[in-house]
mmCIF file of C-alpha atoms and ligand atoms in Angstrom:
data_model
loop_
_atom_site.group_PDB
_atom_site.id
_atom_site.type_symbol
_atom_site.label_atom_id
_atom_site.label_comp_id
_atom_site.label_asym_id
_atom_site.label_seq_id
_atom_site.Cartn_x
_atom_site.Cartn_y
_atom_site.Cartn_z
ATOM 1 C CA MET A 21 35.500 9.354 30.260
ATOM 2 C CA LYS A 22 38.426 10.830 28.375
ATOM 3 C CA GLU A 23 40.480 7.798 29.275
ATOM 4 C CA GLU A 24 37.749 5.455 28.178
ATOM 5 C CA LEU A 25 37.478 7.219 24.816
ATOM 6 C CA ASN A 26 41.209 7.069 24.387
ATOM 7 C CA LYS A 27 41.182 3.363 25.132
ATOM 8 C CA ILE A 28 38.481 2.785 22.535
ATOM 9 C CA LYS A 29 40.372 4.848 20.003
ATOM 10 C CA LEU A 30 43.644 3.019 20.569
ATOM 11 C CA ALA A 31 41.978 -0.397 20.332
ATOM 12 C CA CYS A 32 40.207 0.676 17.156
ATOM 13 C CA VAL A 33 43.312 2.113 15.506
ATOM 14 C CA GLN A 34 45.127 -1.117 16.312
ATOM 15 C CA GLU A 35 42.365 -3.123 14.635
ATOM 16 C CA ILE A 36 42.434 -0.828 11.616
ATOM 17 C CA GLU A 37 46.154 -1.360 11.369
ATOM 18 C CA ASN A 38 45.713 -5.132 11.548
ATOM 19 C CA ALA A 39 42.996 -5.253 8.866
ATOM 20 C CA ARG A 40 44.224 -6.992 5.754
ATOM 21 C CA GLU A 41 41.215 -6.426 3.486
ATOM 22 C CA VAL A 42 38.429 -3.913 2.953
ATOM 23 C CA ASN A 43 35.759 -6.272 4.337
ATOM 24 C CA GLY A 44 37.668 -6.575 7.595
ATOM 25 C CA LEU A 45 37.840 -2.794 7.740
ATOM 26 C CA GLU A 46 34.067 -2.565 7.372
ATOM 27 C CA GLU A 47 33.683 -4.924 10.325
ATOM 28 C CA VAL A 48 35.875 -2.652 12.427
ATOM 29 C CA ARG A 49 33.788 0.358 11.368
ATOM 30 C CA VAL A 50 30.563 -1.390 12.399
ATOM 31 C CA LYS A 51 32.095 -2.544 15.682
ATOM 32 C CA TYR A 52 33.017 1.000 16.707
ATOM 33 C CA LEU A 53 30.864 3.424 14.710
ATOM 34 C CA GLY A 54 27.885 1.241 13.700
ATOM 35 C CA LYS A 55 24.395 1.494 15.174
ATOM 36 C CA LYS A 56 25.400 -0.732 18.087
ATOM 37 C CA GLY A 57 29.052 0.271 17.945
ATOM 38 C CA GLU A 58 31.112 1.046 21.036
ATOM 39 C CA LEU A 59 31.267 4.778 20.350
ATOM 40 C CA THR A 60 27.587 4.996 19.457
ATOM 41 C CA LEU A 61 26.710 3.289 22.744
ATOM 42 C CA ILE A 62 28.524 6.024 24.656
ATOM 43 C CA LEU A 63 26.395 8.636 22.882
ATOM 44 C CA ARG A 64 23.258 6.636 23.660
ATOM 45 C CA ASN A 65 24.169 6.545 27.349
ATOM 46 C CA MET A 66 24.518 10.328 27.523
ATOM 47 C CA GLY A 67 21.342 10.362 29.598
ATOM 48 C CA ASN A 68 23.418 9.291 32.606
ATOM 49 C CA VAL A 69 25.827 12.202 32.196
ATOM 50 C CA SER A 70 25.221 15.491 34.007
ATOM 51 C CA ALA A 71 23.880 18.370 31.935
ATOM 52 C CA GLU A 72 27.083 20.446 32.285
ATOM 53 C CA GLU A 73 29.318 17.605 31.190
ATOM 54 C CA ARG A 74 27.157 16.553 28.268
ATOM 55 C CA PRO A 75 28.357 19.065 25.636
ATOM 56 C CA LEU A 76 31.982 18.418 26.533
ATOM 57 C CA ILE A 77 31.653 14.661 26.307
ATOM 58 C CA GLY A 78 29.601 14.942 23.128
ATOM 59 C CA LYS A 79 32.400 16.987 21.609
ATOM 60 C CA MET A 80 35.034 14.478 22.693
ATOM 61 C CA VAL A 81 33.039 11.569 21.241
ATOM 62 C CA ASN A 82 32.611 13.408 17.945
ATOM 63 C CA GLU A 83 36.302 14.200 17.766
ATOM 64 C CA THR A 84 37.148 10.567 18.405
ATOM 65 C CA ARG A 85 34.675 9.531 15.718
ATOM 66 C CA GLU A 86 36.265 11.908 13.222
ATOM 67 C CA GLU A 87 39.736 10.632 14.010
ATOM 68 C CA ILE A 88 38.621 7.037 13.579
ATOM 69 C CA GLU A 89 36.890 7.876 10.311
ATOM 70 C CA LYS A 90 40.064 9.493 9.035
ATOM 71 C CA GLU A 91 42.095 6.408 9.914
ATOM 72 C CA LEU A 92 39.516 4.205 8.194
ATOM 73 C CA THR A 93 39.556 6.266 4.990
ATOM 74 C CA THR A 94 43.331 6.297 4.788
ATOM 75 C CA LYS A 95 43.622 2.585 5.409
ATOM 76 C CA LYS A 96 40.835 1.807 2.929
ATOM 77 C CA ALA A 97 42.612 3.702 0.160
ATOM 78 C CA LYS A 98 45.807 1.859 0.993
ATOM 79 C CA LEU A 99 44.150 -1.571 0.941
ATOM 80 C CA GLU A 100 42.380 -0.783 -2.331
ATOM 81 C CA GLU A 101 45.622 0.258 -3.933
ATOM 82 C CA GLU A 102 47.286 -2.927 -2.725
ATOM 83 C CA ALA A 103 44.420 -4.998 -4.122
ATOM 84 C CA ILE A 104 44.749 -3.356 -7.533
ATOM 85 C CA LEU A 105 48.485 -3.930 -7.612
ATOM 86 C CA LYS A 106 47.963 -7.543 -6.615
ATOM 87 C CA SER A 107 45.357 -8.137 -9.318
ATOM 88 C CA LEU A 108 47.667 -6.578 -11.918
ATOM 89 C CA GLU A 109 50.336 -8.928 -10.720
ATOM 90 C CA ASN A 110 47.969 -11.884 -11.123
ATOM 91 C CA ALA A 111 46.785 -10.657 -14.502
ATOM 92 C CA LYS A 112 50.227 -11.335 -15.847
ATOM 93 C CA LYS A 113 49.636 -14.989 -15.086
ATOM 94 C CA ILE A 114 46.339 -15.281 -16.982
ATOM 95 C CA ASP A 115 46.516 -17.583 -19.977
ATOM 96 C CA PHE A 116 44.288 -15.935 -22.583
ATOM 97 C CA SER A 117 44.439 -18.990 -24.846
ATOM 98 C CA ILE A 118 42.220 -21.091 -22.527
ATOM 99 C CA PRO A 119 38.631 -21.316 -23.912
ATOM 100 C CA ALA A 120 36.092 -19.212 -21.971
ATOM 101 C CA GLU A 121 33.838 -20.918 -19.482
ATOM 102 C CA ASP A 122 30.250 -21.386 -20.560
ATOM 103 C CA THR A 123 28.630 -18.961 -18.097
ATOM 104 C CA LEU A 124 25.683 -17.340 -19.775
ATOM 105 C CA GLY A 125 24.173 -16.338 -16.454
ATOM 106 C CA SER A 126 20.486 -16.576 -15.651
ATOM 107 C CA LEU A 127 17.695 -14.488 -14.272
ATOM 108 C CA HIS A 128 18.580 -13.276 -10.803
ATOM 109 C CA PRO A 129 17.324 -15.662 -8.068
ATOM 110 C CA ILE A 130 15.238 -12.796 -6.644
ATOM 111 C CA THR A 131 13.671 -12.160 -10.060
ATOM 112 C CA VAL A 132 12.905 -15.868 -10.402
ATOM 113 C CA VAL A 133 11.155 -15.938 -7.038
ATOM 114 C CA GLN A 134 9.372 -12.621 -7.681
ATOM 115 C CA ARG A 135 7.979 -13.776 -11.036
ATOM 116 C CA GLU A 136 6.917 -17.082 -9.559
ATOM 117 C CA ILE A 137 4.985 -15.348 -6.779
ATOM 118 C CA GLU A 138 3.450 -12.907 -9.261
ATOM 119 C CA GLU A 139 2.148 -15.831 -11.337
ATOM 120 C CA ILE A 140 0.731 -17.560 -8.261
ATOM 121 C CA PHE A 141 -1.126 -14.456 -7.079
ATOM 122 C CA LYS A 142 -2.281 -13.547 -10.588
ATOM 123 C CA SER A 143 -3.828 -17.007 -10.880
ATOM 124 C CA MET A 144 -5.821 -16.162 -7.734
ATOM 125 C CA GLY A 145 -7.146 -12.906 -9.182
ATOM 126 C CA PHE A 146 -4.593 -10.424 -7.798
ATOM 127 C CA THR A 147 -3.305 -7.544 -9.924
ATOM 128 C CA VAL A 148 0.399 -6.687 -9.998
ATOM 129 C CA GLU A 149 0.942 -2.980 -9.300
ATOM 130 C CA GLU A 150 3.911 -0.676 -9.824
ATOM 131 C CA GLY A 151 5.445 1.211 -6.926
ATOM 132 C CA PHE A 152 7.834 4.168 -7.123
ATOM 133 C CA GLU A 153 11.373 4.115 -5.776
ATOM 134 C CA VAL A 154 11.312 7.817 -4.883
ATOM 135 C CA GLU A 155 8.359 8.509 -2.635
ATOM 136 C CA SER A 156 6.853 11.297 -0.597
ATOM 137 C CA GLU A 157 7.195 11.267 3.163
ATOM 138 C CA TYR A 158 3.399 11.117 3.284
ATOM 139 C CA ASN A 159 3.075 7.880 1.308
ATOM 140 C CA ASN A 160 6.013 6.167 2.969
ATOM 141 C CA PHE A 161 5.111 7.061 6.545
ATOM 142 C CA GLU A 162 2.053 9.171 7.302
ATOM 143 C CA ALA A 163 -0.373 7.285 5.065
ATOM 144 C CA VAL A 164 0.541 4.017 6.780
ATOM 145 C CA ASN A 165 -0.069 5.451 10.222
ATOM 146 C CA VAL A 166 3.521 6.383 11.058
ATOM 147 C CA PRO A 167 3.285 10.114 11.817
ATOM 148 C CA LYS A 168 6.345 12.310 12.413
ATOM 149 C CA TYR A 169 8.114 11.457 15.686
ATOM 150 C CA HIS A 170 6.477 7.998 15.829
ATOM 151 C CA PRO A 171 9.100 5.628 17.303
ATOM 152 C CA ALA A 172 8.510 3.207 14.398
ATOM 153 C CA ARG A 173 10.386 5.655 12.163
ATOM 154 C CA ASP A 174 13.561 4.684 14.002
ATOM 155 C CA MET A 175 13.233 1.115 12.722
ATOM 156 C CA GLN A 176 13.670 2.321 9.154
ATOM 157 C CA ASP A 177 16.840 4.349 8.692
ATOM 158 C CA THR A 178 15.857 6.463 5.726
ATOM 159 C CA PHE A 179 17.775 7.905 2.785
ATOM 160 C CA TRP A 180 16.330 11.425 2.483
ATOM 161 C CA LEU A 181 16.604 13.452 -0.696
ATOM 162 C CA GLU A 182 17.378 17.139 -0.712
ATOM 163 C CA ASN A 183 13.863 18.008 -1.897
ATOM 164 C CA GLY A 184 12.309 16.355 1.184
ATOM 165 C CA GLU A 185 11.293 13.179 -0.638
ATOM 166 C CA LEU A 186 12.909 9.856 0.176
ATOM 167 C CA LEU A 187 13.930 6.478 -1.203
ATOM 168 C CA LYS A 188 11.078 4.229 -0.162
ATOM 169 C CA THR A 189 11.923 2.151 2.878
ATOM 170 C CA HIS A 190 9.213 -0.419 2.273
ATOM 171 C CA THR A 191 6.683 -1.427 -0.368
ATOM 172 C CA SER A 192 3.917 -0.339 2.031
ATOM 173 C CA ALA A 193 4.579 3.139 0.601
ATOM 174 C CA ALA A 194 2.367 2.177 -2.354
ATOM 175 C CA GLN A 195 -0.632 1.159 -0.217
ATOM 176 C CA ASN A 196 -2.298 4.547 -0.217
ATOM 177 C CA ARG A 197 -1.973 5.101 -3.969
ATOM 178 C CA ILE A 198 -3.359 1.640 -4.742
ATOM 179 C CA MET A 199 -6.319 2.100 -2.385
ATOM 180 C CA ARG A 200 -7.122 5.409 -4.088
ATOM 181 C CA LYS A 201 -6.841 3.782 -7.497
ATOM 182 C CA TYR A 202 -9.487 1.136 -6.751
ATOM 183 C CA ASN A 203 -11.537 3.034 -4.226
ATOM 184 C CA GLY A 204 -13.045 -0.167 -2.831
ATOM 185 C CA PRO A 205 -12.490 -3.915 -3.033
ATOM 186 C CA LEU A 206 -9.092 -4.886 -4.393
ATOM 187 C CA LYS A 207 -6.600 -7.740 -4.525
ATOM 188 C CA ALA A 208 -3.147 -6.492 -5.367
ATOM 189 C CA ILE A 209 0.514 -7.355 -4.983
ATOM 190 C CA PHE A 210 3.270 -4.812 -5.448
ATOM 191 C CA PRO A 211 6.902 -5.902 -5.619
ATOM 192 C CA GLY A 212 9.671 -3.329 -5.457
ATOM 193 C CA ARG A 213 13.130 -2.217 -4.523
ATOM 194 C CA CYS A 214 13.454 -0.655 -1.066
ATOM 195 C CA PHE A 215 16.290 1.256 0.549
ATOM 196 C CA ARG A 216 17.533 1.629 4.102
ATOM 197 C CA ASN A 217 20.685 3.077 5.515
ATOM 198 C CA GLU A 218 21.831 -0.240 7.034
ATOM 199 C CA ASP A 219 25.253 -1.555 7.899
ATOM 200 C CA LEU A 220 25.942 -4.521 5.638
ATOM 201 C CA ASP A 221 26.293 -8.001 7.074
ATOM 202 C CA ALA A 222 25.320 -11.564 6.139
ATOM 203 C CA SER A 223 21.613 -10.785 6.508
ATOM 204 C CA HIS A 224 21.327 -7.015 5.850
ATOM 205 C CA GLU A 225 21.604 -5.012 2.641
ATOM 206 C CA ASN A 226 20.909 -1.307 2.095
ATOM 207 C CA THR A 227 18.986 -2.087 -1.096
ATOM 208 C CA PHE A 228 16.548 -4.966 -1.031
ATOM 209 C CA PHE A 229 13.373 -6.275 -2.594
ATOM 210 C CA GLN A 230 10.021 -6.705 -0.953
ATOM 211 C CA LEU A 231 6.765 -7.997 -2.284
ATOM 212 C CA GLU A 232 3.720 -6.619 -0.572
ATOM 213 C CA GLY A 233 0.166 -7.860 -0.876
ATOM 214 C CA MET A 234 -3.200 -6.415 0.036
ATOM 215 C CA MET A 235 -6.723 -7.691 -0.163
ATOM 216 C CA ILE A 236 -9.660 -5.432 0.690
ATOM 217 C CA ASP A 237 -13.303 -6.416 0.586
ATOM 218 C CA LYS A 238 -16.304 -6.944 2.843
ATOM 219 C CA ASP A 239 -15.655 -9.245 5.826
ATOM 220 C CA ILE A 240 -11.987 -9.974 5.160
ATOM 221 C CA SER A 241 -10.504 -11.717 8.178
ATOM 222 C CA VAL A 242 -7.338 -13.436 9.363
ATOM 223 C CA SER A 243 -8.529 -16.699 7.794
ATOM 224 C CA ASN A 244 -8.302 -15.138 4.322
ATOM 225 C CA LEU A 245 -4.741 -14.068 5.094
ATOM 226 C CA ILE A 246 -3.759 -17.545 6.293
ATOM 227 C CA TYR A 247 -5.347 -19.175 3.247
ATOM 228 C CA PHE A 248 -3.503 -17.082 0.642
ATOM 229 C CA MET A 249 -0.141 -17.280 2.406
ATOM 230 C CA LYS A 250 -0.389 -21.037 2.749
ATOM 231 C CA ILE A 251 -1.204 -21.515 -0.932
ATOM 232 C CA MET A 252 1.566 -19.170 -2.057
ATOM 233 C CA LEU A 253 4.242 -20.851 0.081
ATOM 234 C CA SER A 254 3.188 -24.367 -0.844
ATOM 235 C CA GLU A 255 3.500 -23.406 -4.536
ATOM 236 C CA VAL A 256 6.895 -21.721 -4.134
ATOM 237 C CA PHE A 257 8.401 -24.632 -2.230
ATOM 238 C CA GLY A 258 6.592 -27.353 -4.169
ATOM 239 C CA LYS A 259 5.208 -29.059 -1.093
ATOM 240 C CA GLU A 260 2.575 -28.446 1.530
ATOM 241 C CA VAL A 261 3.713 -25.699 3.882
ATOM 242 C CA ASN A 262 1.789 -24.847 7.049
ATOM 243 C CA VAL A 263 1.714 -21.417 8.597
ATOM 244 C CA ARG A 264 1.220 -20.044 12.086
ATOM 245 C CA LEU A 265 0.821 -16.515 13.388
ATOM 246 C CA ARG A 266 2.455 -14.863 16.363
ATOM 247 C CA PRO A 267 1.567 -11.373 17.551
ATOM 248 C CA GLY A 268 3.754 -8.650 16.017
ATOM 249 C CA TYR A 269 3.543 -4.860 16.015
ATOM 250 C CA PHE A 270 3.364 -2.694 12.903
ATOM 251 C CA PRO A 271 1.541 0.641 13.001
ATOM 252 C CA PHE A 272 -0.314 -0.061 9.754
ATOM 253 C CA VAL A 273 -2.020 -3.261 10.879
ATOM 254 C CA GLU A 274 -4.268 -4.159 13.792
ATOM 255 C CA PRO A 275 -3.938 -6.921 14.822
ATOM 256 C CA GLY A 276 -0.412 -7.374 13.467
ATOM 257 C CA PHE A 277 1.422 -10.680 13.188
ATOM 258 C CA GLU A 278 4.673 -12.402 12.382
ATOM 259 C CA LEU A 279 3.929 -15.297 10.106
ATOM 260 C CA ASP A 280 6.017 -18.453 10.470
ATOM 261 C CA ALA A 281 6.102 -21.247 7.892
ATOM 262 C CA SER A 282 6.597 -24.879 8.835
ATOM 263 C CA CYS A 283 10.220 -25.720 8.028
ATOM 264 C CA MET A 284 10.424 -26.812 4.396
ATOM 265 C CA TYR A 285 13.657 -28.687 4.972
ATOM 266 C CA CYS A 286 12.558 -31.061 7.739
ATOM 267 C CA GLY A 287 8.782 -30.788 7.367
ATOM 268 C CA GLY A 288 8.492 -29.471 10.920
ATOM 269 C CA LYS A 289 10.383 -32.214 12.703
ATOM 270 C CA GLY A 290 13.238 -29.892 13.676
ATOM 271 C CA CYS A 291 16.625 -29.393 11.982
ATOM 272 C CA LYS A 292 19.598 -27.025 11.833
ATOM 273 C CA VAL A 293 17.850 -24.549 9.528
ATOM 274 C CA CYS A 294 14.840 -24.057 11.816
ATOM 275 C CA LYS A 295 17.018 -24.318 14.928
ATOM 276 C CA ASN A 296 15.015 -27.394 15.932
ATOM 277 C CA SER A 297 11.808 -25.430 16.317
ATOM 278 C CA GLY A 298 10.102 -26.796 13.197
ATOM 279 C CA TRP A 299 9.180 -23.211 12.136
ATOM 280 C CA ILE A 300 10.857 -20.478 10.109
ATOM 281 C CA GLU A 301 10.008 -16.797 10.556
ATOM 282 C CA LEU A 302 8.833 -15.586 7.185
ATOM 283 C CA CYS A 303 7.000 -12.285 7.020
ATOM 284 C CA PRO A 304 5.029 -9.692 8.914
ATOM 285 C CA CYS A 305 1.360 -9.201 8.131
ATOM 286 C CA GLY A 306 -1.966 -8.270 9.649
ATOM 287 C CA LEU A 307 -5.373 -6.739 9.166
ATOM 288 C CA ILE A 308 -5.114 -3.250 7.687
ATOM 289 C CA HIS A 309 -5.548 -0.575 10.348
ATOM 290 C CA PRO A 310 -8.880 1.286 9.974
ATOM 291 C CA LYS A 311 -6.983 4.603 9.905
ATOM 292 C CA VAL A 312 -4.916 3.399 6.944
ATOM 293 C CA LEU A 313 -8.078 2.400 5.075
ATOM 294 C CA GLU A 314 -9.605 5.741 5.847
ATOM 295 C CA MET A 315 -6.554 7.653 4.622
ATOM 296 C CA GLY A 316 -6.797 5.578 1.422
ATOM 297 C CA GLY A 317 -10.363 6.790 0.948
ATOM 298 C CA ILE A 318 -11.924 3.459 1.941
ATOM 299 C CA ASN A 319 -14.674 3.291 4.549
ATOM 300 C CA PRO A 320 -13.457 1.019 7.373
ATOM 301 C CA ASP A 321 -17.034 0.405 8.556
ATOM 302 C CA GLU A 322 -17.856 -1.125 5.213
ATOM 303 C CA TYR A 323 -14.567 -2.820 4.258
ATOM 304 C CA SER A 324 -11.693 -4.635 5.913
ATOM 305 C CA GLY A 325 -8.497 -6.086 4.516
ATOM 306 C CA PHE A 326 -5.258 -7.901 5.109
ATOM 307 C CA ALA A 327 -1.720 -6.937 4.110
ATOM 308 C CA PHE A 328 1.636 -8.668 4.200
ATOM 309 C CA GLY A 329 5.223 -7.654 3.406
ATOM 310 C CA LEU A 330 7.507 -10.396 2.134
ATOM 311 C CA GLY A 331 11.268 -9.990 1.978
ATOM 312 C CA LEU A 332 12.169 -11.494 -1.395
ATOM 313 C CA ALA A 333 15.840 -12.028 -0.551
ATOM 314 C CA ARG A 334 14.853 -14.055 2.459
ATOM 315 C CA LEU A 335 12.540 -16.206 0.383
ATOM 316 C CA ALA A 336 15.097 -16.668 -2.405
ATOM 317 C CA MET A 337 17.765 -17.533 0.160
ATOM 318 C CA MET A 338 15.461 -20.144 1.679
ATOM 319 C CA LYS A 339 14.434 -21.592 -1.649
ATOM 320 C CA TYR A 340 18.007 -21.890 -2.915
ATOM 321 C CA SER A 341 19.771 -22.389 0.441
ATOM 322 C CA ILE A 342 21.922 -19.255 0.008
ATOM 323 C CA THR A 343 23.606 -18.323 3.280
ATOM 324 C CA ASP A 344 25.015 -14.841 2.636
ATOM 325 C CA ILE A 345 22.731 -12.051 1.397
ATOM 326 C CA ARG A 346 25.708 -10.148 -0.048
ATOM 327 C CA LEU A 347 26.096 -12.793 -2.768
ATOM 328 C CA LEU A 348 22.815 -11.590 -4.252
ATOM 329 C CA ASN A 349 24.309 -8.208 -5.207
ATOM 330 C CA SER A 350 27.854 -9.409 -5.766
ATOM 331 C CA GLY A 351 27.639 -9.828 -9.542
ATOM 332 C CA ASP A 352 29.595 -13.043 -9.027
ATOM 333 C CA LEU A 353 28.057 -15.673 -11.297
ATOM 334 C CA ARG A 354 29.786 -18.540 -9.546
ATOM 335 C CA PHE A 355 27.087 -18.827 -6.920
ATOM 336 C CA LEU A 356 24.417 -19.614 -9.526
ATOM 337 C CA LYS A 357 25.777 -23.011 -10.425
ATOM 338 C CA PRO A 358 25.413 -24.787 -7.071
ATOM 339 C CA ILE A 359 21.814 -23.585 -6.817
ATOM 340 C CA GLY A 360 20.959 -24.922 -10.259
ATOM 341 C CA LEU A 361 20.341 -21.602 -12.023
ATOM 342 C CA ASN A 362 23.246 -21.798 -14.437
HETATM 343 N N1 DAH B 427 6.410 -2.552 5.739
HETATM 344 C C1 DAH B 427 6.927 -3.441 6.762
HETATM 345 C C2 DAH B 427 8.447 -3.334 6.796
HETATM 346 O O1 DAH B 427 9.066 -3.238 5.786
HETATM 347 C C3 DAH B 427 6.517 -4.858 6.506
HETATM 348 C C4 DAH B 427 5.051 -5.111 6.671
HETATM 349 C C5 DAH B 427 4.544 -5.456 7.889
HETATM 350 C C6 DAH B 427 4.179 -4.978 5.602
HETATM 351 C C7 DAH B 427 3.210 -5.728 8.071
HETATM 352 C C8 DAH B 427 2.811 -5.226 5.758
HETATM 353 C C9 DAH B 427 2.340 -5.612 7.015
HETATM 354 O O2 DAH B 427 1.924 -5.101 4.766
HETATM 355 O O3 DAH B 427 1.024 -5.873 7.141
HETATM 356 O O4 DAH B 427 9.011 -3.360 7.851
#
């Protein structure tokens, strides 16, 4: 085991040495220390190690991790310094007499999509509700049927605050408060910023926007859900979009689904974007779990409801054919032009 750890460390240090920019360094960090990283996998496989050896190996893994982290920090500082020196060097070459480019900027693509969806749902009688960014553990987890030690908590790596509250990991955290506000039938959407302790890559951010929707009334069924999603998507993409449901598991809905939309690029015939399947995975949804209704003070024998959780970045990326999620938080205006927003 010691040898194996040493091998990993040497390979990693070599890669750190070879990294030429901070992004590359981040990739090395994820490869070795990330959730599925080589070192993390060793810790996960500790089950196969005998009980006496476990503390020793755990200690060795932690030491290796610390050494790697130290190397990463040192190299990062070095690369950052180099980058600053290089940009100062380039700055000397800037010609300040050239007229400025006409880049006024625009609303953020996510804001554009969010407002569009708000208008669509408002026109169908939905209210737009506020959610909080700092939430209680109860609202974020318990009230949506994710008690302590429920495995579903592992899917949402949470930023905890010192006072025991947290940065909300999903817009579902507002469900309970909204149910208590209306105490009965309601049609509401609630967009908001969510936070998860994720490693960044082309499709993951640690801060992202969701838009959640809920409809509660007598006899609400899956057909209501399909109807509203179909209308919303057809409006956003400006053409008829079909939807289909596949089973999916979320503790706060029963039954739960993954909703796919017919590919808006090829109309369902099959293309590169939909990987020739004709469908694009869009958002999870389902019929609100009776326990969740009950915790919201709504009688599940009298009322039923549907809920869905849309990832706004995903929708904006689809609408504007943006391929890297990191562009959305980059502050780099250049990506607005090709998508027609500037
Ligand atoms: N809250 C879930 C998440 O962020 C998404 C979600 C799934 C919301 C199903 C829903 C739902 O309202 O019905 O992972």
